[in-house]
Amino acid sequence: MAKRLAVVFLAVLFFVFSTGCGKKGASEKEGKTFVYQLTSNPSTLDPQIASGEAAATVITALFEGLARQSEDGSAVPGAAESWTNNADYTEFTFTLREGLVWSDGETSVTAADFVFAFRRALDPATGSPTYSPMLCIQNAREVHAGELAPEELGVTAVDERTLAVRLAYPVENFPALTALPVFMPCNEKFFTETAGRYGLERSTLLGNGPFVIDGKYGWDAGKYINVKGSSSYRGEAGAWPSNIKFYIGSQDIDTSNPLQALLDGTVDVIRLPSEQVEAAEQAGCGVIAFEDTTWGLCFNVNSEVGRSASLRRAMLQCLDRAALLQYLPQGASAAGGVVPPSSTLDGEPYRESAGSLSFPEAQDTGALLAQALQELGLEEAPSVKILYPKDAQLDLMVNEILKTWNSTFHTYYNMEALPEDELLSRVASGQFTVALCRIQPETDGPYAALSLFASAGKNPANFEGSDFQALLDSALSSGALSSGAQEQHAGTELYKQAEQLLVDQGVFYPLYFQKHYYGTGERVEGLVIRSYGNGIDFIRAGK
């Protein structure tokens, strides 16, 4: 049975039983308080606007999509009690649970709330950064491009409890996609009344999930968000945790040593640095890893150096890749492409089917350099500073790059190590020429990773390439073809060509893949942790 996953995400449920780390002693798993430190301060809890792991985690507590995720990543009933599909998985009909109400305890949740949310997410005026999983819906691409009105999107409220969704091509597990925050419902009347402040504070937030913000002072921006079980929730038989304390920053909670924070019960789940993984496992903690990030040399094509493709290519062609890969950070692996290993296409690991890209071999760059200088109107190669994250191994890797460039171009190049947050901020604002930076898609699939270089909002290279965009469009459209190995192969090849173009044009030169680790303590079970920053679902969590 063919699977057409436009852009999906992975979810993993893991358990820590009696051997779990932290405090010992049996306890009932229901009604407990959970503690988690958010990785950042959510700037908004608007599901159609918010992005990042922190916002996704809180939104998953406060809202509920048509489906939720089970332990194996498949869809289980959420706001919808059931659904049906046609034979080729291009039409889905969802039936909402009876008696669903919003967190005000009075307003009904209806199919129209999902229609409004879907249309709003794809309306270009909204500027949603996480809309890409919706591109499989009929007319979604045209709506987002402004070529069709949002009302032309393939979603219809048949009646108050029935939602019909038409897809542009088969997506067998479409219901699982609806667990993503961007698919969460939105009440149009309430949204309009918030006058542009929807999701920015407790009073402008209306959810339908298993939790609500705990009281008038439950949300202190930049410090904490406390939630409690919602009395109006009509989904699961009841959320197991009674409260979740989401701390922000380190003012009220000390997680400077993440493993110790697990062992002493300060938190119940936390991101672990790679150097603590082995110790966490030895202590009996639950550990899960996602290899969902790619690091590489990124050129700012708006800079003096970066605007010349010839110079970018010259600076990459003189590098000895094998020499650079001697200095991989702890836990990293050599990158075979731009798309990370955890990405899937048609339900299969994309990286395995696509294979590795072809990388420039060290060679004479005289002709390219001469062409670049002519393009730039310069007599000699300009000086460049490489920005990169602080790491002892990366000091060696970047120094190796500088030695090659200094000897090849006879110009002084230098380096600047920065804390990762500052590095990412500099790259996002375009204040760099060359940076060793990361590519981390927000959802699964090669499109999600590669479209970062086609997005005006998150494009680290500020790159605009019509050939690149055409390859992405063709790869995405290949899903509309009839199911079969030939079409699957075509999609893989098109995405790989797009990856290769980024390397060949010197836009992004992948160096290594990085894993992210999570650990659990206090004999925690039932947490669903999603890759690609799609947050943590606490609804079935217990101790």
XYZ file of C-alpha atoms in Angstrom:
543
model
C 0.000 0.000 0.000
C 1.603 3.229 -1.117
C 2.267 5.977 1.351
C 2.319 9.614 0.284
C 3.680 11.755 3.061
C 3.964 15.368 1.918
C 5.715 16.610 5.011
C 5.426 14.528 8.175
C 7.116 14.354 11.521
C 8.325 11.552 13.716
C 6.935 10.958 17.186
C 8.345 8.521 19.679
C 6.858 7.291 22.924
C 9.333 5.948 25.405
C 9.032 4.558 28.890
C 11.135 4.475 32.019
C 9.981 1.721 34.336
C 11.226 0.697 37.771
C 14.833 1.049 36.655
C 14.328 4.744 35.876
C 16.691 7.332 37.246
C 15.895 9.657 40.117
C 13.825 8.965 43.189
C 12.735 5.404 43.910
C 9.427 4.032 45.097
C 6.204 3.048 43.392
C 3.529 5.658 42.744
C 0.305 5.965 40.797
C 0.949 7.558 37.442
C -2.172 9.689 37.290
C -2.632 13.126 38.828
C 1.041 14.012 39.118
C 2.743 17.345 38.504
C 5.332 17.415 35.735
C 8.173 19.878 35.384
C 9.842 20.829 32.130
C 12.164 23.688 31.244
C 11.263 25.191 27.888
C 14.157 25.713 25.506
C 13.082 29.307 24.835
C 10.403 31.855 25.642
C 7.402 31.362 23.323
C 6.725 34.716 21.700
C 3.167 33.579 20.927
C 0.886 30.597 21.548
C -1.048 31.162 18.338
C -0.916 27.684 16.702
C -0.922 29.073 13.171
C 1.941 31.494 13.893
C 4.097 29.924 16.593
C 7.225 27.937 15.791
C 9.876 26.149 17.789
C 9.915 23.347 20.332
C 8.893 25.482 23.300
C 5.756 26.900 21.700
C 4.829 23.527 20.172
C 5.008 21.827 23.572
C 2.723 24.340 25.286
C 0.317 24.514 22.328
C -0.007 20.710 22.337
C -1.149 20.968 25.959
C -3.602 23.821 25.387
C -5.015 22.741 22.006
C -5.990 19.531 20.269
C -6.006 18.743 16.565
C -8.290 16.322 14.793
C -5.926 13.519 15.852
C -3.131 12.979 18.337
C -0.099 10.716 18.050
C 0.183 7.213 19.496
C 3.399 5.633 20.698
C 4.303 4.433 17.188
C 3.589 7.772 15.510
C 0.237 6.735 14.071
C -2.932 8.772 14.461
C -5.342 8.211 17.346
C -8.583 10.140 17.931
C -8.208 13.685 19.171
C -10.914 16.280 18.636
C -12.224 13.887 15.986
C -13.630 10.640 17.361
C -13.238 8.909 13.985
C -12.501 9.419 10.300
C -12.911 7.685 6.974
C -11.038 7.935 3.685
C -11.521 7.018 0.054
C -9.601 4.215 -1.642
C -6.598 6.284 -2.731
C -6.289 8.449 0.410
C -7.111 11.723 -1.312
C -10.308 12.428 0.643
C -10.782 12.256 4.416
C -13.949 12.855 6.406
C -13.528 13.572 10.127
C -16.325 13.310 12.692
C -15.808 15.507 15.754
C -16.607 14.261 19.234
C -20.012 15.225 20.495
C -20.171 18.063 23.002
C -16.753 19.597 22.298
C -16.360 23.047 23.843
C -13.616 25.624 23.994
C -11.816 26.394 27.239
C -14.411 29.032 28.134
C -16.672 26.055 28.890
C -19.512 27.393 26.715
C -18.544 27.893 23.071
C -18.840 24.777 20.914
C -15.875 23.546 18.901
C -17.151 22.944 15.367
C -15.849 21.857 11.984
C -15.939 25.518 10.942
C -13.197 26.232 13.511
C -10.902 23.828 11.682
C -11.810 25.270 8.282
C -10.970 28.767 9.499
C -7.674 27.594 11.029
C -6.558 25.750 7.877
C -7.426 28.693 5.648
C -5.759 31.148 7.986
C -2.541 29.100 8.152
C -2.220 29.084 4.361
C -3.321 32.659 3.775
C -0.103 34.471 2.734
C -1.229 37.458 4.822
C -0.843 35.325 7.961
C 2.827 34.606 7.316
C 2.768 31.215 9.024
C 6.300 29.796 9.317
C 5.010 26.216 9.730
C 2.486 25.918 6.903
C 4.437 23.385 4.793
C 2.762 20.207 6.208
C -0.505 21.552 4.774
C 0.750 21.705 1.194
C -0.770 18.303 0.473
C -4.282 19.803 0.768
C -6.003 20.565 -2.517
C -5.173 24.115 -3.740
C -2.912 24.742 -0.741
C 0.073 25.799 -2.823
C -2.034 28.158 -4.927
C -3.665 29.679 -1.837
C -0.317 30.239 -0.156
C 1.090 31.791 -3.333
C -1.843 34.221 -3.432
C -3.116 32.737 -6.696
C -6.366 31.510 -5.155
C -8.491 32.827 -2.302
C -8.351 30.904 1.012
C -11.965 29.866 0.396
C -10.705 27.702 -2.494
C -8.758 25.450 -0.102
C -9.902 21.819 -0.132
C -11.554 21.854 3.314
C -15.313 21.958 3.960
C -17.492 21.988 7.058
C -20.239 19.550 6.019
C -22.047 20.261 9.281
C -21.010 21.256 12.806
C -19.394 17.900 13.531
C -18.190 16.837 10.071
C -15.076 18.095 8.293
C -14.194 17.018 4.747
C -10.601 17.401 3.516
C -9.567 16.893 -0.108
C -5.883 16.337 -0.871
C -3.852 17.174 -3.963
C -2.280 13.704 -3.890
C -2.493 10.560 -1.746
C -1.300 10.884 1.855
C -2.187 7.705 3.679
C -1.326 9.003 7.141
C -2.804 12.475 6.718
C -4.685 12.170 10.053
C -1.312 11.956 11.862
C -0.327 15.285 10.338
C -3.286 16.946 12.011
C -1.579 16.531 15.391
C 0.846 19.304 14.406
C 0.171 22.713 16.030
C -0.508 24.445 12.711
C -3.578 22.176 12.252
C -5.132 23.176 15.600
C -8.602 24.820 15.415
C -9.239 28.544 15.743
C -12.545 30.183 16.621
C -13.026 32.989 14.085
C -15.237 35.176 16.305
C -12.817 35.028 19.247
C -9.825 35.543 16.957
C -11.382 38.679 15.472
C -12.223 40.081 18.892
C -8.588 39.819 20.017
C -7.719 42.548 17.502
C -4.300 41.202 16.565
C -3.297 39.936 20.018
C -4.465 36.343 19.626
C -2.202 33.977 21.561
C -0.059 36.711 23.100
C -1.511 36.551 26.622
C -3.902 34.489 28.708
C -6.917 36.700 27.990
C -6.466 36.386 24.216
C -6.084 32.614 24.201
C -8.915 30.143 23.639
C -7.923 26.484 23.588
C -9.637 23.128 23.207
C -6.940 20.874 24.668
C -6.533 18.803 27.830
C -4.945 21.669 29.782
C -5.609 25.337 30.462
C -3.384 28.067 31.890
C -3.582 27.811 35.663
C -5.235 30.982 36.852
C -4.763 34.674 36.248
C -1.052 34.517 36.994
C -0.338 31.207 35.320
C 1.627 32.810 32.493
C 4.498 35.122 33.310
C 6.255 35.814 30.011
C 9.929 34.920 30.145
C 9.587 33.088 33.488
C 6.996 30.300 33.436
C 3.741 28.946 32.029
C 1.772 26.774 34.456
C -1.104 24.652 33.136
C -3.680 22.442 34.809
C -6.193 19.856 33.625
C -9.134 21.428 31.768
C -12.613 20.721 33.147
C -14.124 21.382 29.721
C -11.954 18.890 27.800
C -13.955 16.104 26.139
C -11.204 14.063 24.514
C -9.262 11.334 26.304
C -10.724 9.940 29.510
C -8.755 12.653 31.230
C -5.179 13.830 31.098
C -2.987 11.875 33.478
C -0.922 14.767 34.823
C -2.903 17.220 36.924
C -0.419 20.044 36.375
C 2.562 20.874 34.213
C 5.040 23.555 35.196
C 6.813 24.944 32.149
C 9.779 26.963 33.360
C 11.475 29.463 31.063
C 15.112 30.350 31.612
C 17.119 29.653 34.749
C 15.745 32.237 37.162
C 13.548 29.792 39.103
C 15.088 26.444 38.216
C 18.671 25.204 38.020
C 19.370 22.902 35.081
C 22.985 23.896 34.554
C 23.760 20.196 34.954
C 20.941 18.517 32.987
C 21.653 14.990 34.191
C 21.763 16.059 37.814
C 18.448 17.877 37.304
C 16.951 14.531 36.267
C 18.550 12.574 39.090
C 17.377 14.931 41.834
C 13.872 15.337 40.379
C 14.211 19.018 39.479
C 12.740 18.197 36.059
C 10.993 15.166 34.591
C 12.341 15.469 31.050
C 15.194 17.524 29.632
C 17.479 17.956 26.646
C 20.764 16.188 27.354
C 24.180 17.167 25.976
C 25.877 14.329 24.111
C 28.606 14.036 26.741
C 26.009 13.099 29.419
C 24.125 10.463 27.411
C 26.224 7.487 28.482
C 26.023 8.449 32.149
C 22.255 8.943 31.867
C 21.827 5.478 30.393
C 23.998 3.949 33.099
C 21.817 5.661 35.701
C 18.745 4.025 34.167
C 17.291 7.169 32.631
C 15.226 6.935 29.475
C 17.180 8.413 26.560
C 15.974 9.126 23.051
C 17.932 10.607 20.138
C 16.919 12.435 16.970
C 19.485 12.942 14.184
C 17.577 15.859 12.684
C 20.169 18.614 12.245
C 22.778 19.367 9.599
C 25.735 21.713 10.162
C 27.722 23.180 7.324
C 29.396 26.228 5.789
C 26.764 28.730 4.749
C 27.499 31.780 2.582
C 25.447 34.954 2.850
C 24.717 35.656 -0.813
C 23.902 39.269 0.040
C 27.453 39.927 1.249
C 30.307 41.162 -0.954
C 31.939 37.740 -1.018
C 28.746 35.731 -1.071
C 27.162 37.450 -4.051
C 29.712 35.865 -6.378
C 28.880 32.221 -7.076
C 32.335 31.832 -8.632
C 34.058 32.951 -5.436
C 31.845 30.760 -3.258
C 32.671 27.756 -5.409
C 36.377 28.604 -5.412
C 36.413 28.774 -1.613
C 34.851 25.309 -1.401
C 36.774 23.604 -4.190
C 40.124 24.217 -2.530
C 39.096 22.491 0.726
C 40.301 19.026 1.687
C 37.046 17.492 2.962
C 38.737 14.480 4.540
C 41.034 16.767 6.525
C 38.063 18.757 7.844
C 36.107 15.690 8.862
C 38.892 14.649 11.222
C 37.533 17.226 13.638
C 33.898 16.248 14.117
C 32.291 17.343 17.411
C 31.395 14.643 19.929
C 28.449 12.556 18.779
C 28.444 13.999 15.245
C 28.713 12.048 11.983
C 29.934 13.125 8.550
C 27.115 14.640 6.492
C 26.257 12.985 3.213
C 23.869 15.756 2.226
C 21.815 18.734 3.322
C 18.772 16.697 4.408
C 19.378 15.011 7.806
C 19.152 11.205 8.312
C 15.867 11.254 10.229
C 13.946 12.631 7.229
C 11.625 10.228 5.441
C 9.965 10.210 2.035
C 7.024 7.926 1.278
C 7.560 6.327 4.669
C 11.169 5.352 3.926
C 14.454 6.938 5.128
C 15.226 9.560 2.488
C 18.970 9.697 3.103
C 19.305 5.951 2.564
C 17.465 6.000 -0.761
C 19.045 9.238 -2.014
C 22.600 8.355 -1.007
C 25.366 10.908 -0.552
C 25.946 14.010 -2.635
C 29.049 14.699 -4.704
C 31.350 17.148 -2.965
C 34.025 19.320 -4.601
C 37.476 17.766 -4.593
C 40.502 19.846 -3.667
C 41.752 21.397 -6.892
C 43.266 24.504 -8.411
C 40.853 27.430 -8.186
C 42.801 30.010 -10.189
C 40.319 30.280 -13.046
C 37.323 30.520 -10.733
C 39.054 33.128 -8.579
C 39.928 35.246 -11.611
C 36.319 35.081 -12.796
C 35.054 35.997 -9.329
C 37.357 39.013 -9.002
C 36.208 40.247 -12.395
C 32.577 39.862 -11.346
C 33.232 41.755 -8.123
C 35.493 44.412 -9.693
C 38.314 43.582 -7.263
C 42.022 43.015 -7.697
C 42.406 40.498 -4.884
C 40.225 38.210 -2.829
C 38.479 40.055 0.017
C 39.077 39.120 3.631
C 36.471 36.928 5.349
C 35.634 36.053 8.949
C 34.032 32.668 9.666
C 31.506 32.578 12.479
C 31.065 29.219 14.217
C 29.803 27.737 17.508
C 32.186 27.423 20.434
C 33.619 23.919 20.461
C 37.170 22.633 20.842
C 36.872 20.309 17.847
C 35.358 23.026 15.684
C 38.271 25.313 16.585
C 40.467 22.790 14.811
C 38.100 22.325 11.864
C 37.705 26.049 11.195
C 41.440 26.626 11.633
C 42.016 23.983 8.936
C 39.673 25.893 6.623
C 41.482 29.173 7.283
C 44.898 27.657 6.633
C 43.708 26.461 3.234
C 42.106 29.782 2.311
C 45.065 31.842 3.502
C 47.534 29.805 1.464
C 45.285 29.574 -1.601
C 44.093 33.151 -1.888
C 47.010 34.939 -0.150
C 44.575 36.957 1.901
C 44.165 37.007 5.673
C 41.055 35.215 6.891
C 39.996 34.947 10.533
C 37.472 33.198 12.770
C 35.106 34.061 15.592
C 33.630 31.499 17.971
C 30.226 32.442 19.385
C 27.668 30.943 21.773
C 25.182 29.026 19.645
C 22.278 31.386 20.368
C 24.323 34.400 19.316
C 25.586 32.610 16.217
C 22.067 31.724 15.110
C 20.914 35.279 15.788
C 23.728 36.728 13.661
C 22.912 34.351 10.828
C 19.166 35.034 11.024
C 19.758 38.773 10.811
C 22.199 38.424 7.915
C 25.151 39.817 9.904
C 27.744 37.442 8.512
C 29.660 36.521 5.377
C 30.449 32.860 6.056
C 29.189 30.844 9.005
C 29.326 27.281 10.204
C 25.657 27.085 11.077
C 22.874 24.544 11.411
C 19.911 23.540 9.287
C 17.092 22.105 11.385
C 13.734 21.576 9.640
C 10.560 21.904 11.672
C 8.850 18.878 10.141
C 9.831 15.622 8.477
C 10.676 15.136 4.820
C 13.282 16.504 2.395
C 10.975 19.333 1.352
C 10.898 20.707 4.894
C 14.713 20.804 5.044
C 15.365 22.162 1.559
C 12.554 24.708 1.552
C 14.451 26.562 4.276
C 16.584 27.878 1.407
C 13.475 29.032 -0.440
C 11.869 30.815 2.499
C 12.335 34.545 2.854
C 11.817 34.332 6.605
C 14.224 31.536 7.528
C 16.630 31.385 4.602
C 20.077 31.374 6.276
C 21.876 32.137 2.987
C 19.378 34.744 1.691
C 19.497 32.613 -1.440
C 17.052 33.029 -4.317
C 17.319 30.505 -7.108
C 14.641 29.871 -9.724
C 16.225 26.542 -10.720
C 16.289 25.449 -7.087
C 12.654 26.426 -6.545
C 11.631 24.637 -9.734
C 13.237 21.422 -8.487
C 11.404 21.688 -5.171
C 8.094 22.356 -6.913
C 8.608 19.400 -9.238
C 9.580 17.110 -6.361
C 6.531 18.126 -4.354
C 4.256 17.741 -7.376
C 5.603 14.239 -7.993
C 3.417 13.177 -5.078
C 0.365 13.884 -7.220
C 1.355 11.133 -9.636
C -0.003 7.628 -9.317
C 1.614 5.628 -6.555
C 4.515 3.398 -7.494
C 8.254 2.860 -7.356
C 8.897 4.936 -10.477
C 7.270 8.058 -9.018
C 8.928 7.524 -5.650
C 12.305 7.314 -7.378
C 11.533 10.478 -9.363
C 10.738 12.431 -6.203
C 13.914 11.248 -4.492
C 16.052 12.201 -7.480
C 14.490 15.664 -7.739
C 15.141 16.403 -4.065
C 18.691 15.123 -4.411
C 19.240 17.406 -7.411
C 18.055 20.340 -5.289
C 20.520 19.370 -2.555
C 23.320 19.058 -5.101
C 22.516 22.488 -6.519
C 23.058 24.106 -3.096
C 26.489 22.469 -2.904
C 27.478 23.102 -6.526
C 26.574 26.784 -6.291
C 28.408 27.174 -3.005
C 25.334 28.140 -1.015
C 25.560 25.509 1.716
C 28.322 22.945 2.196
C 27.190 20.232 4.657
C 29.843 18.942 7.045
C 28.219 16.924 9.818
C 24.936 15.628 11.201
C 24.074 16.241 14.836
C 21.832 14.308 17.214
C 19.594 15.805 19.860
C 19.037 13.823 23.032
C 16.254 13.843 25.618
C 16.312 12.135 28.986
C 13.544 11.334 31.473
C 13.629 10.884 35.218
C 11.357 10.042 38.144
C 10.317 6.736 36.500
C 8.398 8.707 33.897
C 6.339 6.927 31.255
C 4.007 7.867 28.446
C 5.699 11.001 27.133
C 5.506 11.496 23.375
C 8.558 13.428 22.191
C 8.488 14.576 18.587
C 11.514 15.295 16.450
C 12.054 18.479 14.432
C 11.134 20.708 17.357
C 7.479 19.658 17.299
C 7.352 19.487 21.062
C 6.326 17.055 23.778
C 2.841 15.677 24.405
C 2.131 15.194 28.120
C -1.467 13.967 27.858
C -0.578 10.324 28.630
C 2.429 11.017 30.818
C 2.572 9.326 34.191
C 4.956 8.453 37.014
